[in-house]
PDB file of C-alpha atoms in Angstrom:
ATOM      1  CA  MET A 492     136.142 145.398  99.613  1.00 50.00           C
ATOM      2  CA  LYS A 493     137.095 147.939  96.747  1.00 52.00           C
ATOM      3  CA  LEU A 494     140.078 145.545  96.424  1.00 50.00           C
ATOM      4  CA  LEU A 495     137.424 142.527  96.091  1.00 47.00           C
ATOM      5  CA  ILE A 496     135.263 144.502  93.763  1.00 56.00           C
ATOM      6  CA  PHE A 497     138.145 145.442  91.553  1.00 52.00           C
ATOM      7  CA  ALA A 498     139.661 141.956  91.501  1.00 50.00           C
ATOM      8  CA  ILE A 499     136.348 140.628  90.357  1.00 58.00           C
ATOM      9  CA  ALA A 500     135.906 143.287  87.606  1.00 54.00           C
ATOM     10  CA  ALA A 501     139.487 142.665  86.388  1.00 52.00           C
ATOM     11  CA  THR A 502     138.962 139.052  86.026  1.00 53.00           C
ATOM     12  CA  SER A 503     135.478 139.497  84.444  1.00 54.00           C
ATOM     13  CA  VAL A 504     137.431 141.990  81.783  1.00 50.00           C
ATOM     14  CA  ALA A 505     139.873 139.734  81.185  1.00 49.00           C
ATOM     15  CA  ALA A 506     138.009 136.801  80.674  1.00 52.00           C
ATOM     16  CA  PHE A 507     136.001 138.312  77.779  1.00 51.00           C
ATOM     17  CA  LEU A 508     138.082 140.694  76.120  1.00 53.00           C
ATOM     18  CA  PRO A 509     140.294 138.623  73.467  1.00 54.00           C
ATOM     19  CA  GLY A 510     143.227 141.101  73.631  1.00 54.00           C
ATOM     20  CA  LEU A 511     143.546 140.746  76.903  1.00 48.00           C
ATOM     21  CA  GLN A 512     143.342 136.993  77.165  1.00 51.00           C
ATOM     22  CA  LYS A 513     147.052 137.030  76.106  1.00 54.00           C
ATOM     23  CA  LYS A 514     148.398 139.081  78.829  1.00 58.00           C
ATOM     24  CA  LYS A 515     148.421 137.119  81.898  1.00 60.00           C
ATOM     25  CA  ILE A 516     146.951 139.174  84.952  1.00 63.00           C
ATOM     26  CA  GLU A 517     148.452 137.659  88.213  1.00 67.00           C
ATOM     27  CA  ILE A 518     145.789 137.722  91.410  1.00 65.00           C
ATOM     28  CA  PRO A 519     147.158 136.834  94.669  1.00 67.00           C
ATOM     29  CA  LYS A 520     146.008 133.635  95.926  1.00 63.00           C
ATOM     30  CA  PHE A 521     144.104 135.128  98.954  1.00 61.00           C
ATOM     31  CA  LEU A 522     142.431 137.262  96.938  1.00 59.00           C
ATOM     32  CA  SER A 523     141.611 134.458  94.502  1.00 56.00           C
ATOM     33  CA  GLN A 524     140.187 132.585  97.361  1.00 61.00           C
ATOM     34  CA  ALA A 525     138.235 135.252  98.699  1.00 56.00           C
ATOM     35  CA  VAL A 526     136.473 135.775  95.322  1.00 57.00           C
ATOM     36  CA  GLN A 527     135.799 132.300  95.057  1.00 60.00           C
ATOM     37  CA  ALA A 528     134.145 132.268  98.387  1.00 55.00           C
ATOM     38  CA  GLY A 529     132.420 135.144  97.773  1.00 60.00           C
ATOM     39  CA  ALA A 530     131.022 133.628  94.669  1.00 55.00           C
ATOM     40  CA  LEU A 531     129.779 130.607  96.703  1.00 50.00           C
ATOM     41  CA  VAL A 532     128.170 132.589  99.255  1.00 53.00           C
ATOM     42  CA  GLY A 533     125.989 134.539  96.667  1.00 54.00           C
ATOM     43  CA  ALA A 534     125.166 131.730  95.012  1.00 48.00           C
ATOM     44  CA  ILE A 535     123.545 129.709  98.092  1.00 51.00           C
ATOM     45  CA  ALA A 536     122.117 133.096  99.382  1.00 53.00           C
ATOM     46  CA  PHE A 537     120.395 133.762  96.026  1.00 52.00           C
ATOM     47  CA  GLY A 538     119.393 130.332  95.323  1.00 50.00           C
ATOM     48  CA  ALA A 539     121.427 129.302  92.751  1.00 46.00           C
ATOM     49  CA  ILE A 540     122.808 126.432  94.423  1.00 44.00           C
ATOM     50  CA  ASP A 541     121.591 124.564  97.650  1.00 47.00           C
ATOM     51  CA  PRO A 542     123.997 124.258 100.328  1.00 50.00           C
ATOM     52  CA  ALA A 543     125.743 120.865 101.125  1.00 47.00           C
ATOM     53  CA  PHE A 544     123.328 120.195 103.949  1.00 46.00           C
ATOM     54  CA  ALA A 545     119.474 120.193 102.511  1.00 58.00           C
ATOM     55  CA  GLY A 546     117.449 117.952 104.659  1.00 75.00           C
ATOM     56  CA  ASP A 547     113.891 116.821 103.949  1.00 90.00           C
ATOM     57  CA  VAL A 548     111.619 118.398 107.284  1.00 93.00           C
ATOM     58  CA  GLY A 549     108.774 115.641 106.281  1.00 93.00           C
ATOM     59  CA  ALA A 550     111.060 112.395 106.135  1.00 94.00           C
ATOM     60  CA  GLY A 551     113.394 114.005 109.158  1.00 95.00           C
ATOM     61  CA  GLN A 552     109.633 113.878 111.032  1.00 95.00           C
ATOM     62  CA  GLN A 553     109.388 110.420 110.622  1.00 96.00           C
ATOM     63  CA  ILE A 554     112.856 109.549 111.175  1.00 96.00           C
ATOM     64  CA  PHE A 555     112.725 111.569 114.473  1.00 96.00           C
ATOM     65  CA  GLY A 556     109.482 109.859 115.654  1.00 96.00           C
ATOM     66  CA  ALA A 557     110.991 106.223 115.056  1.00 96.00           C
ATOM     67  CA  ASN A 558     114.818 106.995 116.477  1.00 96.00           C
ATOM     68  CA  CYS A 559     114.728 110.171 118.692  1.00 96.00           C
ATOM     69  CA  ALA A 560     111.234 110.824 120.134  1.00 95.00           C
ATOM     70  CA  ALA A 561     111.212 108.168 123.244  1.00 95.00           C
ATOM     71  CA  CYS A 562     113.945 110.671 124.846  1.00 95.00           C
ATOM     72  CA  HIS A 563     112.995 113.992 122.984  1.00 95.00           C
ATOM     73  CA  ALA A 564     109.405 114.000 122.512  1.00 95.00           C
ATOM     74  CA  GLY A 565     107.998 117.653 122.111  1.00 95.00           C
ATOM     75  CA  GLY A 566     111.740 118.930 121.895  1.00 95.00           C
ATOM     76  CA  LYS A 567     112.300 117.780 125.499  1.00 96.00           C
ATOM     77  CA  ASN A 568     115.148 115.721 126.864  1.00 95.00           C
ATOM     78  CA  VAL A 569     114.010 113.174 129.315  1.00 95.00           C
ATOM     79  CA  ILE A 570     117.733 112.438 130.454  1.00 94.00           C
ATOM     80  CA  ALA A 571     118.948 115.996 130.676  1.00 93.00           C
ATOM     81  CA  PRO A 572     116.309 118.411 131.209  1.00 93.00           C
ATOM     82  CA  LYS A 573     117.984 121.810 130.345  1.00 92.00           C
ATOM     83  CA  LYS A 574     119.232 120.676 127.255  1.00 93.00           C
ATOM     84  CA  THR A 575     116.156 120.556 125.350  1.00 94.00           C
ATOM     85  CA  LEU A 576     115.554 120.892 121.456  1.00 95.00           C
ATOM     86  CA  GLU A 577     114.219 124.170 121.940  1.00 95.00           C
ATOM     87  CA  LYS A 578     115.946 127.214 120.150  1.00 94.00           C
ATOM     88  CA  ASP A 579     117.507 128.791 123.040  1.00 94.00           C
ATOM     89  CA  ALA A 580     118.877 125.570 124.139  1.00 94.00           C
ATOM     90  CA  LEU A 581     120.335 124.591 120.989  1.00 94.00           C
ATOM     91  CA  ASP A 582     122.168 127.723 120.514  1.00 94.00           C
ATOM     92  CA  GLN A 583     123.363 127.763 124.296  1.00 94.00           C
ATOM     93  CA  TYR A 584     124.393 124.091 124.739  1.00 92.00           C
ATOM     94  CA  LEU A 585     125.007 122.502 121.102  1.00 92.00           C
ATOM     95  CA  VAL A 586     128.919 122.855 120.150  1.00 92.00           C
ATOM     96  CA  GLY A 587     128.711 125.143 117.112  1.00 91.00           C
ATOM     97  CA  GLY A 588     125.070 126.638 117.999  1.00 90.00           C
ATOM     98  CA  ARG A 589     122.104 125.880 116.196  1.00 92.00           C
ATOM     99  CA  SER A 590     123.043 124.644 112.764  1.00 94.00           C
ATOM    100  CA  GLU A 591     122.394 121.897 110.591  1.00 94.00           C
ATOM    101  CA  GLU A 592     126.070 120.885 110.729  1.00 95.00           C
ATOM    102  CA  SER A 593     126.374 121.172 114.713  1.00 95.00           C
ATOM    103  CA  ILE A 594     123.150 118.703 115.090  1.00 96.00           C
ATOM    104  CA  VAL A 595     124.100 116.157 112.325  1.00 96.00           C
ATOM    105  CA  THR A 596     127.578 115.757 114.254  1.00 96.00           C
ATOM    106  CA  LEU A 597     125.934 115.459 117.241  1.00 95.00           C
ATOM    107  CA  VAL A 598     123.235 112.811 115.853  1.00 96.00           C
ATOM    108  CA  LYS A 599     126.234 111.135 114.238  1.00 97.00           C
ATOM    109  CA  ASN A 600     128.743 110.754 117.145  1.00 96.00           C
ATOM    110  CA  GLY A 601     126.408 111.149 120.146  1.00 95.00           C
ATOM    111  CA  LYS A 602     127.781 112.448 123.243  1.00 93.00           C
ATOM    112  CA  ASN A 603     127.190 111.658 127.037  1.00 92.00           C
ATOM    113  CA  ALA A 604     124.152 109.746 127.298  1.00 92.00           C
ATOM    114  CA  MET A 605     122.962 110.194 123.908  1.00 94.00           C
ATOM    115  CA  PRO A 606     124.165 107.397 121.725  1.00 95.00           C
ATOM    116  CA  ALA A 607     125.618 107.287 118.201  1.00 96.00           C
ATOM    117  CA  PHE A 608     123.236 107.111 115.000  1.00 96.00           C
ATOM    118  CA  SER A 609     126.287 106.714 112.826  1.00 94.00           C
ATOM    119  CA  GLY A 610     125.486 103.124 112.199  1.00 92.00           C
ATOM    120  CA  ARG A 611     121.681 103.332 112.419  1.00 95.00           C
ATOM    121  CA  LEU A 612     120.850 106.366 110.113  1.00 96.00           C
ATOM    122  CA  ASP A 613     122.648 107.243 106.821  1.00 96.00           C
ATOM    123  CA  ASN A 614     123.830 110.713 105.833  1.00 95.00           C
ATOM    124  CA  ASP A 615     120.516 111.676 104.005  1.00 95.00           C
ATOM    125  CA  GLN A 616     118.621 110.866 107.296  1.00 96.00           C
ATOM    126  CA  THR A 617     120.694 112.528 109.575  1.00 96.00           C
ATOM    127  CA  SER A 618     120.504 115.538 107.575  1.00 95.00           C
ATOM    128  CA  ASP A 619     116.853 115.080 107.445  1.00 96.00           C
ATOM    129  CA  VAL A 620     116.566 114.847 111.154  1.00 96.00           C
ATOM    130  CA  ALA A 621     118.830 117.996 111.693  1.00 96.00           C
ATOM    131  CA  ILE A 622     116.522 119.914 109.421  1.00 96.00           C
ATOM    132  CA  TYR A 623     113.440 118.826 111.257  1.00 96.00           C
ATOM    133  CA  ILE A 624     114.982 119.781 114.605  1.00 96.00           C
ATOM    134  CA  ILE A 625     115.894 123.131 113.394  1.00 95.00           C
ATOM    135  CA  SER A 626     112.444 123.841 111.729  1.00 95.00           C
ATOM    136  CA  GLN A 627     110.632 122.633 114.700  1.00 95.00           C
ATOM    137  CA  SER A 628     112.801 124.705 117.341  1.00 94.00           C
ATOM    138  CA  GLU A 629     111.809 127.766 115.081  1.00 93.00           C
ATOM    139  CA  ALA A 630     108.257 127.142 114.701  1.00 93.00           C
ATOM    140  CA  GLY A 631     108.205 125.919 118.396  1.00 92.00           C
ATOM    141  CA  TRP A 632     107.568 122.122 119.393  1.00 90.00           C
ATOM    142  CA  ASP A 633     104.311 120.736 119.671  1.00 79.00           C
ATOM    143  CA  GLU A 634     103.947 119.208 123.005  1.00 61.00           C
TER     144      GLU A 634
END
């Protein structure tokens, strides 16, 4: 961690001092990548940028009602009753855990009895459904 802080400080100083700009400071590639990743995580955490997936819960609710509710009404699963859309079940059964990316992958590709929706829903719609499912799993599904 100290090395990372030093690297950030060194690159910041080098960028802003004209005399040092002529001297090239060589930073190892792994350290540069770590700094970039840290900056990205920090920007997302502090709201400076939105993550790649940023669905709309309201739109997701409508899409869910039209495409998913026949099998998943109220967060249930009429085909595989243990594999509901409840928070604990998503964490347990969903490959990658309860995340927008994992739900998007499942919705797009399908699995077992669940059909793939990649031909029916575009990327935004799929992201909207994923965000809706996560928000409902956290808040508790209405029966």
